[in-house]
Amino acid sequence: MNANLPKLSRLTRRSALLVIDVQNDFLPGGRLPVPRGDEVIPPLNGCMERFHRKNLPIFATRDWHPPDHGSFQAQGGLWPPHCIAGSSGADFAEALALPPETCIISKGSLPEDSGYSGFSGTDLAARLRYLGVRTLYVGGLATDYCVLNTIIDALRLGFRTYLLIDAVRAVDVHPGDGERALGEMRRQGARFITSDRVSA
Ligand SMILES: [Zn+2]
């Protein structure tokens, strides 16, 4: 895969960073832990620092579920309860260095909305268009759910979209889900890049 990675991607005024669901419940020790999910934090912090320095927009999505959310097992969904709005599990990871001007996007706030995509039921697309954003850099949790669905929507909406390959981790409910998600994103037109190659 490395042979296909672009050498360098230079940020422009039309670039934005999208940090997906780096919340306590998705980290080791949380209620729905993504294996090694905490490893996305250092590369994302590095990217946020570069975007912040250039005054480029940074968006952070979060699962923000009601206690009876449809994705929870009690309602017939796949998951244990997680990221309940206002709970400490829904807080962003303490080590995540979100700059103060970060725009927070809450998703999955309605019982019937999975919240897998940062664009679903939110004003994210409108905000990006208002800012004139054309290119998105995306990392966070988890590769095979919220990162996958957000990137597929971003591509469908016409954004040039980079996956920060070292800044994502998969749940892998079924072994290989993460790899399959990467393949699907690639097929849909996502570009892969390591975070250190995103250049200010
Ligand atoms: Zn959720």
CSV table of C-alpha atoms and ligand atoms in Angstrom, one decimal:
chain,number,residue,atom,x,y,z
A,1,MET,CA,0.0,0.0,0.0
A,2,ASN,CA,2.8,2.4,0.8
A,3,ALA,CA,3.9,2.6,-2.8
A,4,ASN,CA,0.6,4.2,-3.6
A,5,LEU,CA,0.7,6.9,-1.0
A,6,PRO,CA,1.1,10.4,-2.2
A,7,LYS,CA,4.5,11.9,-1.3
A,8,LEU,CA,3.2,15.1,0.2
A,9,SER,CA,-0.2,16.8,0.4
A,10,ARG,CA,0.1,20.6,0.9
A,11,LEU,CA,-2.6,22.4,2.8
A,12,THR,CA,-4.5,25.2,1.0
A,13,ARG,CA,-7.1,27.7,2.2
A,14,ARG,CA,-9.7,25.2,1.1
A,15,SER,CA,-8.5,22.4,3.4
A,16,ALA,CA,-10.2,21.3,6.5
A,17,LEU,CA,-9.5,18.6,9.1
A,18,LEU,CA,-12.2,16.2,10.3
A,19,VAL,CA,-11.6,14.3,13.6
A,20,ILE,CA,-14.0,11.5,14.0
A,21,ASP,CA,-15.3,10.4,17.5
A,22,VAL,CA,-12.2,10.4,19.6
A,23,GLN,CA,-14.3,9.9,22.7
A,24,ASN,CA,-13.7,8.1,26.0
A,25,ASP,CA,-16.1,5.3,25.3
A,26,PHE,CA,-14.2,4.4,22.2
A,27,LEU,CA,-10.9,4.2,23.9
A,28,PRO,CA,-9.4,1.3,25.8
A,29,GLY,CA,-11.3,1.1,29.1
A,30,GLY,CA,-14.4,2.7,27.6
A,31,ARG,CA,-17.8,1.1,27.0
A,32,LEU,CA,-17.2,0.3,23.4
A,33,PRO,CA,-13.4,0.3,23.1
A,34,VAL,CA,-11.7,0.3,19.8
A,35,PRO,CA,-8.5,-1.8,20.0
A,36,ARG,CA,-5.5,0.6,20.2
A,37,GLY,CA,-7.9,3.4,19.6
A,38,ASP,CA,-5.8,5.7,21.7
A,39,GLU,CA,-3.0,5.4,19.1
A,40,VAL,CA,-4.9,7.8,16.8
A,41,ILE,CA,-4.4,10.7,19.2
A,42,PRO,CA,-0.7,11.7,18.7
A,43,PRO,CA,-1.0,11.8,14.8
A,44,LEU,CA,-4.3,13.8,15.1
A,45,ASN,CA,-2.7,16.2,17.6
A,46,GLY,CA,0.1,16.8,15.1
A,47,CYS,CA,-2.4,17.5,12.3
A,48,MET,CA,-4.5,19.8,14.5
A,49,GLU,CA,-1.4,21.8,15.4
A,50,ARG,CA,-0.6,22.3,11.7
A,51,PHE,CA,-4.2,23.2,10.8
A,52,HIS,CA,-4.5,25.5,13.8
A,53,ARG,CA,-1.2,27.3,12.9
A,54,LYS,CA,-2.6,28.0,9.4
A,55,ASN,CA,-6.0,29.1,10.7
A,56,LEU,CA,-7.6,26.3,8.8
A,57,PRO,CA,-10.9,24.8,10.0
A,58,ILE,CA,-11.0,21.8,12.3
A,59,PHE,CA,-14.1,19.8,12.9
A,60,ALA,CA,-14.6,17.2,15.6
A,61,THR,CA,-17.5,14.8,15.4
A,62,ARG,CA,-18.9,13.0,18.5
A,63,ASP,CA,-21.5,10.3,19.0
A,64,TRP,CA,-24.1,12.0,21.2
A,65,HIS,CA,-26.8,9.4,21.9
A,66,PRO,CA,-30.0,9.3,23.9
A,67,PRO,CA,-30.1,6.5,26.5
A,68,ASP,CA,-32.6,4.6,24.3
A,69,HIS,CA,-30.6,4.9,21.1
A,70,GLY,CA,-31.5,2.4,18.3
A,71,SER,CA,-27.9,1.2,17.9
A,72,PHE,CA,-27.9,-0.2,21.5
A,73,GLN,CA,-28.4,-3.9,22.1
A,74,ALA,CA,-31.5,-3.2,24.3
A,75,GLN,CA,-33.2,-1.7,21.3
A,76,GLY,CA,-32.0,-4.5,19.0
A,77,GLY,CA,-28.9,-2.8,17.8
A,78,LEU,CA,-25.3,-4.0,17.6
A,79,TRP,CA,-23.6,-2.1,20.4
A,80,PRO,CA,-23.5,-1.8,24.2
A,81,PRO,CA,-24.7,1.6,25.4
A,82,HIS,CA,-22.0,4.2,24.6
A,83,CYS,CA,-21.5,7.9,24.2
A,84,ILE,CA,-24.7,8.9,26.0
A,85,ALA,CA,-25.1,12.7,25.6
A,86,GLY,CA,-23.6,14.5,28.6
A,87,SER,CA,-21.9,11.4,30.1
A,88,SER,CA,-18.1,11.3,30.7
A,89,GLY,CA,-17.9,8.5,28.1
A,90,ALA,CA,-19.1,10.9,25.5
A,91,ASP,CA,-16.4,13.4,26.4
A,92,PHE,CA,-13.5,13.8,24.0
A,93,ALA,CA,-10.3,12.1,25.1
A,94,GLU,CA,-8.4,14.2,27.5
A,95,ALA,CA,-5.2,13.8,25.5
A,96,LEU,CA,-6.9,15.1,22.3
A,97,ALA,CA,-5.6,18.6,21.9
A,98,LEU,CA,-8.6,20.3,20.3
A,99,PRO,CA,-7.9,23.9,19.6
A,100,PRO,CA,-10.5,26.2,21.2
A,101,GLU,CA,-12.1,27.2,17.8
A,102,THR,CA,-12.7,23.5,16.9
A,103,CYS,CA,-16.2,23.1,15.5
A,104,ILE,CA,-18.0,20.3,17.4
A,105,ILE,CA,-20.5,18.2,15.3
A,106,SER,CA,-22.8,16.0,17.4
A,107,LYS,CA,-24.4,13.1,15.6
A,108,GLY,CA,-26.7,10.2,16.3
A,109,SER,CA,-28.8,12.4,18.6
A,110,LEU,CA,-32.1,10.9,17.5
A,111,PRO,CA,-32.9,7.3,18.5
A,112,GLU,CA,-33.4,6.2,14.9
A,113,ASP,CA,-30.3,7.8,13.4
A,114,SER,CA,-27.2,5.5,13.6
A,115,GLY,CA,-24.9,8.5,13.6
A,116,TYR,CA,-22.3,6.6,11.6
A,117,SER,CA,-21.7,9.5,9.3
A,118,GLY,CA,-20.7,13.0,10.4
A,119,PHE,CA,-22.9,14.3,7.6
A,120,SER,CA,-26.1,12.4,8.7
A,121,GLY,CA,-28.6,14.7,10.4
A,122,THR,CA,-26.0,17.4,10.9
A,123,ASP,CA,-25.1,20.7,9.3
A,124,LEU,CA,-21.5,19.6,8.6
A,125,ALA,CA,-21.9,19.8,4.8
A,126,ALA,CA,-23.4,23.3,4.9
A,127,ARG,CA,-20.6,24.5,7.2
A,128,LEU,CA,-17.9,23.2,5.0
A,129,ARG,CA,-19.5,24.7,1.9
A,130,TYR,CA,-19.9,28.1,3.7
A,131,LEU,CA,-16.2,28.0,4.5
A,132,GLY,CA,-15.3,27.2,0.9
A,133,VAL,CA,-13.7,23.9,1.9
A,134,ARG,CA,-12.9,21.5,-1.0
A,135,THR,CA,-10.5,19.1,0.5
A,136,LEU,CA,-10.9,17.1,3.7
A,137,TYR,CA,-8.4,15.2,5.8
A,138,VAL,CA,-10.1,12.6,8.0
A,139,GLY,CA,-8.9,10.5,10.9
A,140,GLY,CA,-10.3,9.0,14.1
A,141,LEU,CA,-12.6,6.1,15.2
A,142,ALA,CA,-13.6,3.7,14.0
A,143,THR,CA,-12.2,2.8,10.5
A,144,ASP,CA,-15.0,0.4,9.8
A,145,TYR,CA,-18.0,2.5,11.0
A,146,CYS,CA,-17.9,6.2,11.5
A,147,VAL,CA,-14.8,6.9,9.5
A,148,LEU,CA,-16.0,4.7,6.6
A,149,ASN,CA,-19.5,6.2,6.5
A,150,THR,CA,-18.3,9.8,6.9
A,151,ILE,CA,-15.7,9.4,4.1
A,152,ILE,CA,-18.2,7.7,1.7
A,153,ASP,CA,-20.6,10.7,2.3
A,154,ALA,CA,-17.8,13.2,1.8
A,155,LEU,CA,-16.9,11.7,-1.5
A,156,ARG,CA,-20.5,11.5,-2.6
A,157,LEU,CA,-20.8,15.2,-1.7
A,158,GLY,CA,-17.8,16.0,-4.0
A,159,PHE,CA,-15.1,16.7,-1.5
A,160,ARG,CA,-11.6,15.6,-2.3
A,161,THR,CA,-11.0,13.3,0.6
A,162,TYR,CA,-7.8,12.1,2.3
A,163,LEU,CA,-7.8,9.3,4.9
A,164,LEU,CA,-5.1,9.8,7.5
A,165,ILE,CA,-4.0,6.2,7.4
A,166,ASP,CA,-2.0,6.2,10.6
A,167,ALA,CA,-4.7,8.1,12.5
A,168,VAL,CA,-7.5,5.5,12.3
A,169,ARG,CA,-8.2,2.2,14.1
A,170,ALA,CA,-10.9,-0.4,13.4
A,171,VAL,CA,-13.4,-2.2,15.7
A,172,ASP,CA,-13.1,-5.4,13.7
A,173,VAL,CA,-16.3,-7.0,15.0
A,174,HIS,CA,-15.6,-9.5,12.2
A,175,PRO,CA,-11.9,-10.0,11.6
A,176,GLY,CA,-10.9,-8.0,8.5
A,177,ASP,CA,-13.7,-5.4,8.7
A,178,GLY,CA,-11.1,-2.7,8.9
A,179,GLU,CA,-9.2,-3.8,5.9
A,180,ARG,CA,-12.4,-4.2,3.9
A,181,ALA,CA,-13.4,-0.7,4.9
A,182,LEU,CA,-10.1,0.6,3.6
A,183,GLY,CA,-10.7,-1.2,0.3
A,184,GLU,CA,-14.2,0.3,0.0
A,185,MET,CA,-13.0,3.8,0.7
A,186,ARG,CA,-10.2,3.4,-1.8
A,187,ARG,CA,-12.7,2.1,-4.4
A,188,GLN,CA,-15.0,5.1,-3.8
A,189,GLY,CA,-12.1,7.5,-4.5
A,190,ALA,CA,-10.5,8.3,-1.1
A,191,ARG,CA,-6.8,9.1,-1.1
A,192,PHE,CA,-4.6,7.6,1.6
A,193,ILE,CA,-1.8,9.5,3.3
A,194,THR,CA,0.1,9.4,6.5
A,195,SER,CA,-0.4,12.3,8.8
A,196,ASP,CA,3.3,13.4,8.7
A,197,ARG,CA,2.9,13.9,4.9
A,198,VAL,CA,0.2,16.5,5.3
A,199,SER,CA,2.3,19.6,5.0
A,200,ALA,CA,1.7,23.1,6.2
B,1,ZN,ZN,-22.7,5.3,18.4
